[in-house]
Amino acid sequence: MSLVKEVAGRVTIRGDTDFSHTEQLDRWDTEGHRFILGIDAHPKLVGLAEALGKEAWKTFARQPKYEILTEPRPKAFRYKEQVVVEREFVNQKLVGEALAEIQYKTRQVPPGVSGGDPAQEPECAEGEKALFDEVRYFFYITNRTDKAEKIVGLANGRCDQENVIEQLKNGVNAMRMPVADLLGNWSYMVIAALAWNLKAWYGLLMPNRERGIELVKMEFRRFLSAVMLLPCQIARTARKVVYKDSWV
């Protein structure tokens, strides 16, 4: 954290529930680091959320992922959902989301830390018969003073980094650990990660913005097949071998 802070100035730590340790939260808060972390929906937090009045909850409308520059396209017909209804499988639909804030104090963190609490209301149905409504709570703990909507958006944006980690692990095989030496494995990981970074820079520097964004979000194996690996046809004649690639 100290190395990153020297360059970035202020650091915000994002992570899932596995990183919500009270000792670490106290240390980060003391050192001036900001954090947005998931926290398990244990009975104490659920009880605090259920004790809130209706006026404490407000409808949570998520921001669109992108801006539509032309006309909005109609959504495709969902055939899978039709099959679920026809065969009377149990089906869960998201009815809505609500958001509230709770002043929460862990055993060590000071009481100024607040927790964003988005609640999802899925409706459970069997075929076309409604069975029951269910409320699920997702808690985020933070020491930032931003609005709750922004906190939840930043916490959910962490999933992009989860995808990067997955691509480094299974895409470029950066965590393969091919040798029995710590320094050698570190060097291999850095070299493999450079391949992923070069793919990202290639997409960011493309003149065609839409195509560039597509390359940035593209999985590494698909990138190899679509961009790096060129199909080639080998034709053997009487006196020579002819190579015909995709550029011909």
Tab-separated table of C-alpha atoms in Angstrom:
chain	number	residue	atom	x	y	z
A	1	MET	CA	0.000	0.000	0.000
A	2	SER	CA	2.827	2.417	0.818
A	3	LEU	CA	4.408	1.941	-2.609
A	4	VAL	CA	1.111	2.572	-4.396
A	5	LYS	CA	0.313	5.592	-2.231
A	6	GLU	CA	3.590	7.278	-3.187
A	7	VAL	CA	2.405	7.351	-6.813
A	8	ALA	CA	-1.396	7.527	-6.536
A	9	GLY	CA	-1.703	9.793	-3.517
A	10	ARG	CA	-4.936	8.206	-2.219
A	11	VAL	CA	-5.716	4.513	-2.326
A	12	THR	CA	-9.097	2.777	-2.232
A	13	ILE	CA	-9.041	-0.926	-1.422
A	14	ARG	CA	-11.817	-3.038	-2.942
A	15	GLY	CA	-12.428	-6.703	-2.262
A	16	ASP	CA	-14.955	-9.370	-1.382
A	17	THR	CA	-15.949	-10.656	2.040
A	18	ASP	CA	-12.684	-12.574	2.505
A	19	PHE	CA	-10.839	-9.262	3.010
A	20	SER	CA	-13.162	-7.858	5.685
A	21	HIS	CA	-10.934	-8.518	8.711
A	22	THR	CA	-11.495	-6.071	11.564
A	23	GLU	CA	-7.782	-5.833	12.351
A	24	GLN	CA	-6.931	-4.893	8.772
A	25	LEU	CA	-9.838	-2.438	8.540
A	26	ASP	CA	-8.568	-0.672	11.649
A	27	ARG	CA	-5.023	-0.497	10.280
A	28	TRP	CA	-6.119	0.797	6.871
A	29	ASP	CA	-8.340	3.447	8.444
A	30	THR	CA	-5.519	4.598	10.733
A	31	GLU	CA	-3.093	4.838	7.804
A	32	GLY	CA	-5.540	6.937	5.818
A	33	HIS	CA	-6.448	4.291	3.238
A	34	ARG	CA	-10.032	4.147	1.984
A	35	PHE	CA	-11.772	0.823	1.509
A	36	ILE	CA	-14.955	-0.644	0.041
A	37	LEU	CA	-15.316	-4.281	0.997
A	38	GLY	CA	-18.064	-6.833	1.010
A	39	ILE	CA	-19.118	-8.158	4.383
A	40	ASP	CA	-21.002	-11.342	5.200
A	41	ALA	CA	-24.739	-11.045	5.818
A	42	HIS	CA	-24.542	-12.454	9.341
A	43	PRO	CA	-27.580	-12.334	11.652
A	44	LYS	CA	-26.501	-9.106	13.387
A	45	LEU	CA	-26.348	-7.141	10.129
A	46	VAL	CA	-29.550	-8.686	8.811
A	47	GLY	CA	-31.258	-7.722	12.053
A	48	LEU	CA	-30.076	-4.112	11.697
A	49	ALA	CA	-31.354	-4.010	8.112
A	50	GLU	CA	-34.740	-5.450	9.019
A	51	ALA	CA	-35.096	-2.980	11.895
A	52	LEU	CA	-34.869	-0.001	9.538
A	53	GLY	CA	-38.068	1.843	8.776
A	54	LYS	CA	-39.516	2.137	5.294
A	55	GLU	CA	-38.370	5.755	5.073
A	56	ALA	CA	-34.732	4.618	5.338
A	57	TRP	CA	-34.980	2.613	2.120
A	58	LYS	CA	-34.922	4.147	-1.324
A	59	THR	CA	-35.240	2.564	-4.737
A	60	PHE	CA	-31.878	1.719	-6.255
A	61	ALA	CA	-31.738	2.306	-10.005
A	62	ARG	CA	-28.495	1.142	-11.593
A	63	GLN	CA	-26.840	3.347	-14.163
A	64	PRO	CA	-26.723	2.003	-17.748
A	65	LYS	CA	-23.442	0.394	-18.747
A	66	TYR	CA	-23.206	2.511	-21.877
A	67	GLU	CA	-24.988	5.364	-23.637
A	68	ILE	CA	-27.160	4.510	-26.625
A	69	LEU	CA	-26.093	6.822	-29.463
A	70	THR	CA	-28.734	5.684	-31.958
A	71	GLU	CA	-32.149	4.116	-31.365
A	72	PRO	CA	-32.583	1.459	-28.654
A	73	ARG	CA	-32.941	-2.039	-30.059
A	74	PRO	CA	-35.774	-4.329	-28.916
A	75	LYS	CA	-34.723	-7.152	-26.643
A	76	ALA	CA	-34.566	-10.633	-28.122
A	77	PHE	CA	-37.233	-13.127	-27.130
A	78	ARG	CA	-36.118	-15.224	-24.147
A	79	TYR	CA	-36.776	-18.782	-25.237
A	80	LYS	CA	-35.165	-20.303	-22.168
A	81	GLU	CA	-37.581	-18.519	-19.852
A	82	GLN	CA	-40.498	-19.728	-21.969
A	83	VAL	CA	-39.314	-23.320	-21.521
A	84	VAL	CA	-39.021	-22.759	-17.764
A	85	VAL	CA	-42.628	-21.540	-17.615
A	86	GLU	CA	-43.996	-24.323	-19.829
A	87	ARG	CA	-42.296	-27.087	-17.831
A	88	GLU	CA	-43.180	-25.412	-14.510
A	89	PHE	CA	-39.614	-25.173	-13.261
A	90	VAL	CA	-38.865	-22.948	-10.286
A	91	ASN	CA	-37.973	-19.545	-11.696
A	92	GLN	CA	-36.510	-16.545	-9.889
A	93	LYS	CA	-36.918	-13.006	-11.203
A	94	LEU	CA	-35.466	-9.804	-9.840
A	95	VAL	CA	-38.386	-7.537	-8.958
A	96	GLY	CA	-36.404	-4.556	-7.679
A	97	GLU	CA	-33.548	-3.275	-5.556
A	98	ALA	CA	-33.579	-0.922	-2.594
A	99	LEU	CA	-30.715	0.811	-0.813
A	100	ALA	CA	-30.129	1.961	2.749
A	101	GLU	CA	-27.189	3.059	4.903
A	102	ILE	CA	-26.267	1.758	8.342
A	103	GLN	CA	-23.753	3.202	10.777
A	104	TYR	CA	-21.938	0.044	11.750
A	105	LYS	CA	-19.129	-0.443	14.268
A	106	THR	CA	-17.017	-3.568	14.285
A	107	ARG	CA	-15.022	-4.631	17.287
A	108	GLN	CA	-12.058	-2.443	16.317
A	109	VAL	CA	-13.086	-0.037	13.568
A	110	PRO	CA	-14.404	3.356	14.797
A	111	PRO	CA	-18.142	4.066	14.502
A	112	GLY	CA	-17.640	6.486	11.603
A	113	VAL	CA	-17.531	3.564	9.191
A	114	SER	CA	-20.777	3.113	7.302
A	115	GLY	CA	-22.187	0.136	5.499
A	116	GLY	CA	-24.082	0.296	2.237
A	117	ASP	CA	-26.906	-2.234	2.194
A	118	PRO	CA	-28.559	-2.974	-1.154
A	119	ALA	CA	-31.445	-5.393	-0.841
A	120	GLN	CA	-32.632	-7.409	-3.821
A	121	GLU	CA	-36.216	-8.686	-4.042
A	122	PRO	CA	-36.401	-11.766	-6.270
A	123	GLU	CA	-39.790	-13.282	-6.962
A	124	CYS	CA	-39.915	-17.070	-6.928
A	125	ALA	CA	-42.461	-18.731	-9.212
A	126	GLU	CA	-43.246	-22.254	-10.406
A	127	GLY	CA	-44.438	-22.086	-13.974
A	128	GLU	CA	-46.937	-19.231	-14.050
A	129	LYS	CA	-47.875	-19.631	-10.366
A	130	ALA	CA	-46.236	-17.186	-7.963
A	131	LEU	CA	-44.871	-19.021	-4.913
A	132	PHE	CA	-43.337	-16.423	-2.598
A	133	ASP	CA	-41.244	-13.259	-2.460
A	134	GLU	CA	-37.723	-13.371	-1.081
A	135	VAL	CA	-35.442	-10.587	0.152
A	136	ARG	CA	-31.667	-10.933	-0.095
A	137	TYR	CA	-29.239	-8.565	1.580
A	138	PHE	CA	-25.787	-7.612	0.271
A	139	PHE	CA	-23.624	-5.574	2.630
A	140	TYR	CA	-20.623	-3.359	1.872
A	141	ILE	CA	-18.502	-1.686	4.540
A	142	THR	CA	-16.599	1.504	3.752
A	143	ASN	CA	-14.975	4.545	5.348
A	144	ARG	CA	-15.632	6.769	2.310
A	145	THR	CA	-18.149	9.604	2.502
A	146	ASP	CA	-19.590	9.211	-1.008
A	147	LYS	CA	-23.253	8.567	-1.668
A	148	ALA	CA	-24.466	5.020	-1.186
A	149	GLU	CA	-25.263	4.615	-4.898
A	150	LYS	CA	-21.668	5.410	-5.823
A	151	ILE	CA	-20.304	3.063	-3.155
A	152	VAL	CA	-22.339	0.143	-4.494
A	153	GLY	CA	-21.304	0.981	-8.052
A	154	LEU	CA	-17.622	1.032	-7.099
A	155	ALA	CA	-17.982	-2.237	-5.190
A	156	ASN	CA	-19.642	-3.949	-8.146
A	157	GLY	CA	-16.977	-2.560	-10.489
A	158	ARG	CA	-14.487	-4.768	-8.698
A	159	CYS	CA	-15.756	-7.658	-10.829
A	160	ASP	CA	-13.736	-6.271	-13.749
A	161	GLN	CA	-10.562	-6.939	-11.776
A	162	GLU	CA	-11.829	-10.423	-10.964
A	163	ASN	CA	-12.058	-11.039	-14.720
A	164	VAL	CA	-8.488	-9.794	-15.188
A	165	ILE	CA	-7.249	-12.188	-12.506
A	166	GLU	CA	-9.131	-15.038	-14.166
A	167	GLN	CA	-7.582	-14.204	-17.541
A	168	LEU	CA	-4.092	-14.023	-16.041
A	169	LYS	CA	-4.679	-17.420	-14.484
A	170	ASN	CA	-6.375	-19.312	-17.331
A	171	GLY	CA	-5.781	-17.085	-20.357
A	172	VAL	CA	-2.059	-16.322	-20.408
A	173	ASN	CA	-1.202	-18.940	-17.735
A	174	ALA	CA	0.675	-16.361	-15.663
A	175	MET	CA	0.237	-18.446	-12.494
A	176	ARG	CA	1.555	-21.658	-13.967
A	177	MET	CA	4.726	-21.655	-11.789
A	178	PRO	CA	6.906	-23.671	-14.209
A	179	VAL	CA	10.098	-23.736	-12.111
A	180	ALA	CA	10.979	-24.457	-8.491
A	181	ASP	CA	12.518	-21.043	-7.881
A	182	LEU	CA	10.635	-18.069	-6.439
A	183	LEU	CA	12.468	-15.476	-8.534
A	184	GLY	CA	12.047	-17.523	-11.703
A	185	ASN	CA	8.312	-17.942	-11.146
A	186	TRP	CA	7.972	-14.219	-10.455
A	187	SER	CA	9.782	-13.411	-13.711
A	188	TYR	CA	7.540	-15.812	-15.629
A	189	MET	CA	4.431	-14.205	-14.116
A	190	VAL	CA	5.604	-10.692	-15.087
A	191	ILE	CA	6.447	-11.766	-18.642
A	192	ALA	CA	3.099	-13.522	-19.063
A	193	ALA	CA	1.245	-10.507	-17.668
A	194	LEU	CA	2.958	-8.328	-20.282
A	195	ALA	CA	1.143	-10.304	-22.989
A	196	TRP	CA	-2.201	-9.334	-21.411
A	197	ASN	CA	-1.096	-5.700	-21.064
A	198	LEU	CA	-0.010	-5.560	-24.711
A	199	LYS	CA	-3.443	-6.838	-25.751
A	200	ALA	CA	-5.092	-4.109	-23.690
A	201	TRP	CA	-2.851	-1.377	-25.112
A	202	TYR	CA	-3.432	-2.658	-28.630
A	203	GLY	CA	-7.174	-2.212	-28.127
A	204	LEU	CA	-6.823	1.223	-26.483
A	205	LEU	CA	-4.651	2.575	-29.317
A	206	MET	CA	-6.899	1.424	-32.147
A	207	PRO	CA	-8.410	4.290	-34.205
A	208	ASN	CA	-11.753	2.466	-34.344
A	209	ARG	CA	-13.050	3.034	-30.817
A	210	GLU	CA	-15.766	0.368	-30.886
A	211	ARG	CA	-13.374	-2.274	-32.214
A	212	GLY	CA	-10.781	-1.217	-29.653
A	213	ILE	CA	-13.174	-1.631	-26.726
A	214	GLU	CA	-14.124	-5.055	-28.077
A	215	LEU	CA	-10.454	-6.077	-28.084
A	216	VAL	CA	-9.914	-4.753	-24.565
A	217	LYS	CA	-12.803	-6.857	-23.229
A	218	MET	CA	-11.924	-9.899	-25.344
A	219	GLU	CA	-10.679	-13.049	-23.620
A	220	PHE	CA	-7.045	-13.804	-24.308
A	221	ARG	CA	-7.642	-17.159	-26.020
A	222	ARG	CA	-10.174	-15.591	-28.363
A	223	PHE	CA	-7.709	-12.760	-29.012
A	224	LEU	CA	-5.068	-15.308	-30.033
A	225	SER	CA	-7.458	-17.046	-32.413
A	226	ALA	CA	-8.933	-13.878	-33.913
A	227	VAL	CA	-5.849	-11.648	-34.152
A	228	MET	CA	-2.557	-13.434	-33.517
A	229	LEU	CA	-3.056	-16.851	-35.092
A	230	LEU	CA	-3.546	-16.521	-38.838
A	231	PRO	CA	-5.106	-19.411	-40.783
A	232	CYS	CA	-2.861	-20.702	-43.522
A	233	GLN	CA	-3.579	-23.128	-46.348
A	234	ILE	CA	-0.676	-25.266	-47.577
A	235	ALA	CA	-0.930	-26.401	-51.191
A	236	ARG	CA	1.617	-28.851	-52.526
A	237	THR	CA	2.237	-28.774	-56.270
A	238	ALA	CA	4.637	-30.752	-58.436
A	239	ARG	CA	7.629	-28.468	-57.859
A	240	LYS	CA	6.760	-26.154	-54.944
A	241	VAL	CA	4.745	-25.667	-51.785
A	242	VAL	CA	2.353	-22.705	-51.742
A	243	TYR	CA	1.312	-21.030	-48.474
A	244	LYS	CA	-1.951	-19.063	-48.625
A	245	ASP	CA	-2.768	-17.036	-45.535
A	246	SER	CA	-5.883	-15.012	-44.701
A	247	TRP	CA	-4.401	-11.775	-46.075
A	248	VAL	CA	-4.294	-13.086	-49.670
